[in-house]
Amino acid sequence: MTELTFDNLLAAIEDSNGREILNPATGELVGRAPRHTVSDLNDAVQRAVDSQQGWAALTDEERCHYLFKAADAIAAVAEPLAQLLSREQGKPLNGPNARFEVGACTAWLQATASFELKEETLVDDGEKHAVINYRPIGVVGAIGPWNWPMMITIWQVAPALRMGNTVVVKPSEYTPLSVLALVYVLNTVLPEGVLTIVSGEGDVGAALSTHEDIGKIMFTGSTATGKKIIEASADTIKRLTLELGGNDAGIVLDDVDPTAIAEDLFWGAFINTGQTCAALKRLYVPDAIYDEVCAALVAVAENMPMGVGLDEHNVLGPLQNKAQFDIVDRLVTAAKDSGARVLTGGDPDRDAPGYFYPTTLVADIDLDNPLVVEEQFGPVLPIIRYTDLDDAIAHANSLDYGLGASVWSSDRERAVNVAAGIEAGTVWINNHGGIDPRIPFGGIKGSGFGLEFGVEGLKALGVPQVISG
Ligand code: NDP
C-alpha cells in the first residue's frame, strides 16, 4: 500500500464537491467532506448486516487480533492523523490534545482487545447449573461529537467489534474529516463491511436511531439529542449507551496545599480548552483558602499558551465552532453582569481570526448563576466560595447532571467519605477526568446511562444470554 502521508490520507477521504470544512483557529480550508444521505446510510447498514455473521463467526481471539492490527495501523500514521485532527477540530498538537488523542486511540484499541471476558457461572449448587454469556447484538450505530472525535469513535467502535458486532459510524458534522480518516485507516486492516461511515448531517443520525436493522446506538453528545434518540429508538426497542453532557463539580477540602493542586485542577477544567464532557466545570472552595486557590489557579492559567493548533508551542486552542463560542460568551457576559469577579480572561478579541475565547476564571459568583448551572463547555471555570461542606455537596448534587466529580484533599479517607455523598457516575480523588480503559465510565441523571470501558464496557456491547438447567 502507498505510504499514508497527510496529503494522500486527505485525498483518500475527501469529496471535491463536498462540504467545506474550515479550521476554527484560522478560517482556512481544511478539506471537503462528502455529503452522505439517508439512502447512503441505508446502503451502509445493509453492508453491515451482510458482513455481521461472518465477523461474529470468527473466534474472539481472531477479532482481538484485528483490533491489535488496527492499533498498529493508527500508530503508523499517528502524525498525519494528529495534523488533520488539529486543523479540523482546532486543538493543538501538543499538551493533552491532538497527539494525545491519537495515542489514546491506539491505547484503547489495545486495552479493549486485552480484557478477558469469560462465561460466568451464576449458580452451581449440585442441583442447578446456570451460566451467563454475551452474544453479539448485530449492527451497532455509533454517533459521535466534535470535541474528541477520534477517541470517542474508538471508544464506541472497539468494544462493538470485539463483541462480534459490525458498526456504522455517524460523525459530527463539525469534525467529519478526522473520523473519516480514522475509519479509513482502520479499514486498511479490517475485513470489508465490518466498519462503515456515513458522513451526513443530523438527519442521518436521526435515521440511524430509527433504523430497524440497528440493534444498539452508542451516542456521545448533548442531552437534548440524547432525549431525541431515546424517543426515536423506542419503536425498534434498541439498546442504548448515552454519554451526554456534564456539569462536573469539584469540591476542594480545607486541608489541601493550593499551589500543589493548582496545575491538576487547571487541567481538570481546561483539558481540550474546556470542551470535554467530563471536565471540571464548577469548583467549590472553602472560605479559609479561597483566595490562595484563586491566586494559584490564576498563576497556572496565565502561563498556558493558547493559539493556532499547528504551532508546537500552544497547549490551548480555539472553541471548535461559532455556536460554542456564542454559548461561552453569553454565559461569561451574564456572570460579569451579575457582579461576579473575573480573575483572568473574559474579554475575547472579537476582531482576531478564529473562535478563541481566553482562559477565564470567575470568582465570587452566585450559586444560581447561569455560568454555574449550565454546561458552558469552554475555557471558563467559576470558583464558588463555601463555608459549610454539606452545603457545597448539596449544591454539587442539585443539578440534573451526574457524569463526573472530584474531591481534593490531603486526607484520602476524608475525601472518599465526601465522594460517597456525591451524585455522579465517577468521583475522582485529587484529579479530575482521569479516565482509564480498564475502569468503567458512565453518567447518571441527565448525563445519560450505560458504562463504557473495561469488561463492563464489553458486556454493554453484547446481549446477555443465561443458560440454566
Ligand atoms: P449534538 O448532540 O447536537 O450532536 C452530537 C451528534 O449527534 C452529532 O453527530 C450530530 O450530528 C448527531 N445528531 C444530531 N441530531 C441528531 C438526532 N436527532 N438523532 C441522532 N443524532 C443526531 O451536539 P452538538 O454538536 O450540537 O453540541 C451541542 C452541545 O452538546 C454542546 O454545547 C455541549 O454542551 C454538548 N456536547 C457534549 C459532548 C459530550 O462529550 N458529552 C460533546 C459535544 C457536545 P450533526 O453534527 O450532523 O448534527
Coordinates of N, CA and C in Angstrom, one line a residue, residues 103-239:
G103 N -2.9 9.0 20.2 CA -2.3 7.9 21.1 C -3.3 7.2 21.9
A104 N -4.3 7.9 22.4 CA -5.4 7.2 23.1 C -6.1 6.2 22.3
C105 N -6.3 6.5 21.0 CA -7.0 5.6 20.1 C -6.3 4.3 20.1
T106 N -4.9 4.3 19.9 CA -4.1 3.1 19.9 C -4.3 2.4 21.3
A107 N -4.1 3.2 22.3 CA -4.2 2.6 23.7 C -5.5 1.9 24.0
W108 N -6.6 2.6 23.6 CA -7.9 2.0 23.8 C -8.2 0.7 23.0
L109 N -7.7 0.7 21.8 CA -7.9 -0.5 20.9 C -7.1 -1.6 21.6
Q110 N -5.9 -1.4 22.0 CA -5.1 -2.5 22.6 C -5.7 -3.0 23.9
A111 N -6.2 -2.0 24.7 CA -6.8 -2.4 26.0 C -8.1 -3.2 25.8
T112 N -8.9 -2.7 24.8 CA -10.2 -3.4 24.6 C -9.9 -4.8 24.1
A113 N -8.8 -5.0 23.4 CA -8.5 -6.4 22.9 C -7.9 -7.3 24.0
S114 N -7.6 -6.7 25.1 CA -6.8 -7.4 26.2 C -7.7 -7.9 27.3
F115 N -8.9 -7.4 27.5 CA -9.7 -7.8 28.6 C -10.1 -9.2 28.4
E116 N -10.2 -9.9 29.6 CA -10.7 -11.3 29.5 C -12.2 -11.3 29.8
L117 N -13.0 -11.8 28.9 CA -14.5 -11.9 29.1 C -14.8 -13.4 29.1
K118 N -15.0 -14.0 30.2 CA -15.3 -15.4 30.2 C -16.8 -15.7 30.6
E119 N -17.2 -16.9 30.3 CA -18.5 -17.3 30.7 C -18.5 -17.2 32.3
E120 N -19.6 -16.6 32.8 CA -19.7 -16.5 34.3 C -20.7 -17.6 34.8
T121 N -20.3 -18.3 35.8 CA -21.2 -19.3 36.5 C -22.0 -18.6 37.5
L122 N -23.3 -18.6 37.4 CA -24.2 -17.9 38.3 C -24.6 -18.8 39.5
V123 N -24.9 -20.0 39.2 CA -25.3 -21.0 40.2 C -24.7 -22.3 39.8
D124 N -24.2 -23.0 40.8 CA -23.6 -24.3 40.6 C -23.7 -25.0 41.9
D125 N -24.9 -25.5 42.3 CA -25.1 -26.0 43.7 C -25.4 -27.5 43.7
G126 N -25.0 -28.1 42.6 CA -25.3 -29.6 42.6 C -26.7 -29.9 42.0
E127 N -27.6 -29.0 42.2 CA -29.0 -29.2 41.6 C -29.2 -28.4 40.4
K128 N -28.6 -27.2 40.4 CA -28.8 -26.4 39.2 C -27.5 -25.8 38.8
H129 N -27.4 -25.6 37.4 CA -26.2 -25.0 36.9 C -26.6 -23.9 35.9
A130 N -26.2 -22.7 36.2 CA -26.6 -21.5 35.4 C -25.4 -20.7 35.1
V131 N -25.3 -20.3 33.8 CA -24.2 -19.5 33.3 C -24.7 -18.3 32.5
I132 N -23.9 -17.3 32.4 CA -24.3 -16.1 31.6 C -23.2 -15.9 30.6
N133 N -23.6 -15.6 29.4 CA -22.6 -15.3 28.3 C -23.1 -14.1 27.5
Y134 N -22.3 -13.5 26.8 CA -22.7 -12.3 26.0 C -22.5 -12.6 24.5
R135 N -23.6 -12.5 23.8 CA -23.6 -12.8 22.3 C -23.6 -11.4 21.6
P136 N -23.3 -11.5 20.3 CA -23.3 -10.2 19.5 C -24.7 -9.6 19.5
I137 N -24.8 -8.3 19.4 CA -26.1 -7.6 19.2 C -26.5 -7.7 17.8
G138 N -25.6 -7.4 16.9 CA -25.9 -7.4 15.4 C -25.1 -6.2 14.8
V139 N -25.9 -5.2 14.4 CA -25.3 -4.0 13.9 C -25.4 -2.8 14.9
V140 N -24.3 -2.1 15.2 CA -24.3 -1.0 16.1 C -24.1 0.3 15.4
G141 N -24.9 1.3 15.8 CA -24.7 2.6 15.2 C -23.9 3.5 16.2
A142 N -22.9 4.2 15.7 CA -22.0 5.0 16.6 C -22.1 6.4 16.2
I143 N -22.8 7.2 17.1 CA -23.0 8.6 16.8 C -22.1 9.5 17.7
G144 N -21.2 10.3 17.1 CA -20.2 10.9 17.9 C -20.2 12.5 17.9
P145 N -19.5 13.1 18.8 CA -19.4 14.5 18.9 C -18.2 15.1 18.2
W146 N -18.0 16.4 18.4 CA -16.9 17.1 17.7 C -15.7 17.4 18.7
N147 N -15.8 17.1 20.0 CA -14.8 17.6 20.9 C -13.6 16.6 20.9
W148 N -13.8 15.3 21.0 CA -12.8 14.3 20.9 C -13.2 13.3 19.8
P149 N -13.3 13.7 18.6 CA -14.0 12.9 17.5 C -13.3 11.6 17.3
M150 N -12.0 11.5 17.3 CA -11.4 10.2 17.0 C -11.4 9.3 18.2
M151 N -11.1 9.8 19.4 CA -11.0 9.0 20.6 C -12.4 8.4 20.9
I152 N -13.4 9.2 20.8 CA -14.8 8.7 21.2 C -15.3 7.7 20.2
T153 N -14.9 7.9 18.9 CA -15.3 6.9 17.9 C -14.6 5.5 18.3
I154 N -13.4 5.6 18.7 CA -12.7 4.3 19.1 C -13.4 3.7 20.3
W155 N -13.8 4.6 21.3 CA -14.5 4.1 22.5 C -15.8 3.3 22.1
Q156 N -16.4 3.8 21.0 CA -17.7 3.2 20.6 C -17.4 1.9 19.7
V157 N -16.5 2.1 18.8 CA -16.2 1.0 17.8 C -15.5 -0.2 18.4
A158 N -14.5 0.0 19.2 CA -13.6 -1.1 19.6 C -14.3 -2.2 20.3
P159 N -15.1 -1.8 21.4 CA -15.8 -2.9 22.1 C -16.9 -3.5 21.2
A160 N -17.5 -2.7 20.3 CA -18.6 -3.2 19.5 C -18.0 -4.3 18.6
L161 N -16.8 -4.0 18.0 CA -16.2 -5.0 17.1 C -15.8 -6.2 17.8
R162 N -15.1 -6.0 19.0 CA -14.6 -7.1 19.8 C -15.8 -8.1 20.1
M163 N -17.0 -7.6 20.3 CA -18.1 -8.4 20.7 C -18.8 -9.1 19.6
G164 N -18.3 -8.9 18.3 CA -18.9 -9.6 17.2 C -19.9 -8.8 16.4
N165 N -20.0 -7.5 16.7 CA -21.0 -6.7 16.0 C -20.3 -6.0 14.8
T166 N -21.0 -5.6 13.8 CA -20.5 -4.7 12.8 C -21.0 -3.3 13.2
V167 N -20.4 -2.2 12.6 CA -20.6 -0.9 13.1 C -20.8 0.1 11.9
V168 N -21.8 1.0 12.1 CA -21.9 2.1 11.2 C -21.7 3.4 12.0
V169 N -20.8 4.2 11.5 CA -20.4 5.4 12.3 C -21.0 6.6 11.6
K170 N -21.5 7.5 12.5 CA -22.0 8.8 12.0 C -21.3 9.9 12.8
P171 N -20.3 10.6 12.2 CA -19.5 11.6 12.9 C -20.3 12.9 13.0
S172 N -19.9 13.8 13.9 CA -20.4 15.1 14.0 C -20.2 15.9 12.6
E173 N -21.1 16.7 12.3 CA -20.9 17.5 11.0 C -19.8 18.5 11.1
Y174 N -19.4 18.8 12.4 CA -18.3 19.7 12.6 C -16.9 19.1 12.4
T175 N -16.8 17.8 12.6 CA -15.5 17.1 12.5 C -15.5 15.8 11.7
P176 N -16.1 15.8 10.5 CA -16.2 14.6 9.8 C -14.9 14.0 9.2
L177 N -14.0 15.0 8.9 CA -12.8 14.5 8.2 C -11.9 13.7 9.1
S178 N -11.8 14.1 10.4 CA -11.0 13.3 11.3 C -11.5 11.9 11.5
V179 N -12.8 11.8 11.5 CA -13.4 10.4 11.7 C -13.3 9.6 10.4
L180 N -13.5 10.3 9.3 CA -13.4 9.6 8.0 C -12.0 9.0 7.9
A181 N -11.0 9.9 8.3 CA -9.6 9.4 8.2 C -9.3 8.3 9.1
L182 N -9.8 8.4 10.3 CA -9.6 7.3 11.3 C -10.2 6.0 10.8
V183 N -11.5 6.0 10.3 CA -12.1 4.8 9.8 C -11.4 4.3 8.5
Y184 N -10.9 5.2 7.7 CA -10.1 4.8 6.5 C -8.9 4.0 6.9
V185 N -8.2 4.4 8.0 CA -7.0 3.7 8.4 C -7.4 2.4 9.1
L186 N -8.5 2.4 9.8 CA -8.9 1.1 10.4 C -9.3 0.1 9.3
N187 N -9.9 0.6 8.3 CA -10.3 -0.3 7.2 C -9.2 -0.8 6.3
T188 N -8.0 -0.3 6.5 CA -6.8 -0.9 5.8 C -6.5 -2.3 6.4
V189 N -7.0 -2.6 7.6 CA -6.8 -3.9 8.2 C -8.0 -4.7 8.5
L190 N -9.2 -4.1 8.6 CA -10.4 -4.8 9.0 C -11.0 -5.4 7.7
P191 N -11.7 -6.6 7.9 CA -12.5 -7.1 6.7 C -13.5 -6.2 6.2
E192 N -13.8 -6.3 4.9 CA -14.7 -5.4 4.3 C -16.1 -5.4 4.9
G193 N -16.8 -4.3 5.1 CA -18.2 -4.2 5.5 C -18.3 -4.2 7.0
V194 N -17.3 -4.5 7.8 CA -17.4 -4.6 9.2 C -17.5 -3.2 9.8
L195 N -16.9 -2.2 9.2 CA -16.9 -0.9 9.8 C -17.2 0.1 8.6
T196 N -18.3 0.8 8.7 CA -18.6 1.8 7.6 C -18.9 3.1 8.2
I197 N -18.7 4.2 7.4 CA -19.0 5.5 8.0 C -19.9 6.3 7.0
V198 N -20.8 7.0 7.6 CA -21.8 7.8 6.7 C -21.7 9.2 7.3
S199 N -21.1 10.1 6.4 CA -20.8 11.5 6.9 C -21.9 12.5 6.5
G200 N -23.1 12.3 7.0 CA -24.2 13.2 6.7 C -24.4 14.1 7.9
E201 N -25.6 14.7 7.9 CA -25.9 15.7 9.0 C -26.9 15.0 10.0
G202 N -27.5 15.9 10.8 CA -28.4 15.4 11.9 C -29.4 14.4 11.4
D203 N -29.9 14.6 10.1 CA -31.0 13.7 9.6 C -30.5 12.2 9.5
V204 N -29.1 12.1 9.2 CA -28.6 10.8 9.1 C -28.5 10.1 10.5
G205 N -28.1 10.9 11.5 CA -28.1 10.4 12.8 C -29.5 10.0 13.3
A206 N -30.5 10.8 12.9 CA -31.9 10.5 13.3 C -32.3 9.2 12.6
A207 N -32.0 9.0 11.3 CA -32.3 7.8 10.6 C -31.7 6.6 11.2
L208 N -30.4 6.8 11.6 CA -29.7 5.7 12.3 C -30.5 5.2 13.5
S209 N -31.0 6.2 14.3 CA -31.6 5.8 15.5 C -33.0 5.2 15.4
T210 N -33.6 5.3 14.1 CA -34.9 4.6 13.9 C -34.7 3.3 13.1
H211 N -33.5 3.1 12.5 CA -33.4 2.0 11.5 C -33.6 0.7 12.2
E212 N -34.5 -0.1 11.5 CA -34.9 -1.4 12.1 C -33.7 -2.4 12.2
D213 N -32.7 -2.2 11.4 CA -31.6 -3.2 11.4 C -30.4 -2.8 12.4
I214 N -30.6 -1.7 13.1 CA -29.6 -1.3 14.1 C -30.1 -1.8 15.5
G215 N -29.2 -2.6 16.1 CA -29.6 -3.1 17.4 C -29.3 -2.3 18.6
K216 N -28.3 -1.4 18.4 CA -27.8 -0.6 19.5 C -27.3 0.7 19.0
I217 N -27.5 1.8 19.7 CA -26.9 3.1 19.4 C -25.9 3.4 20.6
M218 N -24.7 3.7 20.2 CA -23.7 4.3 21.1 C -23.7 5.7 20.8
F219 N -24.1 6.6 21.7 CA -24.2 8.0 21.5 C -23.4 8.8 22.5
T220 N -22.6 9.8 22.0 CA -22.0 10.8 22.9 C -22.3 12.2 22.3
G221 N -22.9 13.0 23.1 CA -23.3 14.3 22.6 C -24.1 15.0 23.6
S222 N -25.0 15.9 23.1 CA -25.8 16.7 24.1 C -27.0 15.9 24.7
T223 N -27.4 16.4 25.8 CA -28.6 15.8 26.5 C -29.8 15.9 25.6
A224 N -29.9 17.1 24.9 CA -31.1 17.3 24.1 C -31.2 16.2 23.0
T225 N -30.1 16.0 22.3 CA -30.1 14.9 21.2 C -30.3 13.6 21.9
G226 N -29.7 13.3 23.0 CA -29.8 12.0 23.7 C -31.3 11.7 23.9
K227 N -32.1 12.7 24.3 CA -33.5 12.5 24.6 C -34.2 12.2 23.3
K228 N -33.8 12.8 22.2 CA -34.4 12.5 20.9 C -34.1 11.1 20.5
I229 N -32.9 10.6 20.8 CA -32.5 9.3 20.4 C -33.4 8.2 21.2
I230 N -33.6 8.6 22.5 CA -34.4 7.7 23.3 C -35.8 7.5 22.6
E231 N -36.4 8.6 22.3 CA -37.7 8.6 21.6 C -37.7 7.9 20.3
A232 N -36.7 8.2 19.5 CA -36.6 7.7 18.1 C -36.4 6.2 18.1
S233 N -35.7 5.7 19.2 CA -35.3 4.3 19.2 C -36.4 3.4 19.8
A234 N -37.5 4.0 20.3 CA -38.5 3.3 21.1 C -39.2 2.2 20.3
D235 N -39.5 2.5 19.0 CA -40.3 1.6 18.2 C -39.5 0.3 17.9
T236 N -38.2 0.4 17.8 CA -37.4 -0.8 17.5 C -36.7 -1.3 18.7
I237 N -37.1 -0.8 19.9 CA -36.5 -1.2 21.2 C -35.0 -1.5 21.1
K238 N -34.3 -0.4 20.7 CA -32.8 -0.5 20.6 C -32.2 -0.4 22.0
R239 N -31.1 -1.1 22.1 CA -30.2 -0.9 23.3 C -29.5 0.5 23.1

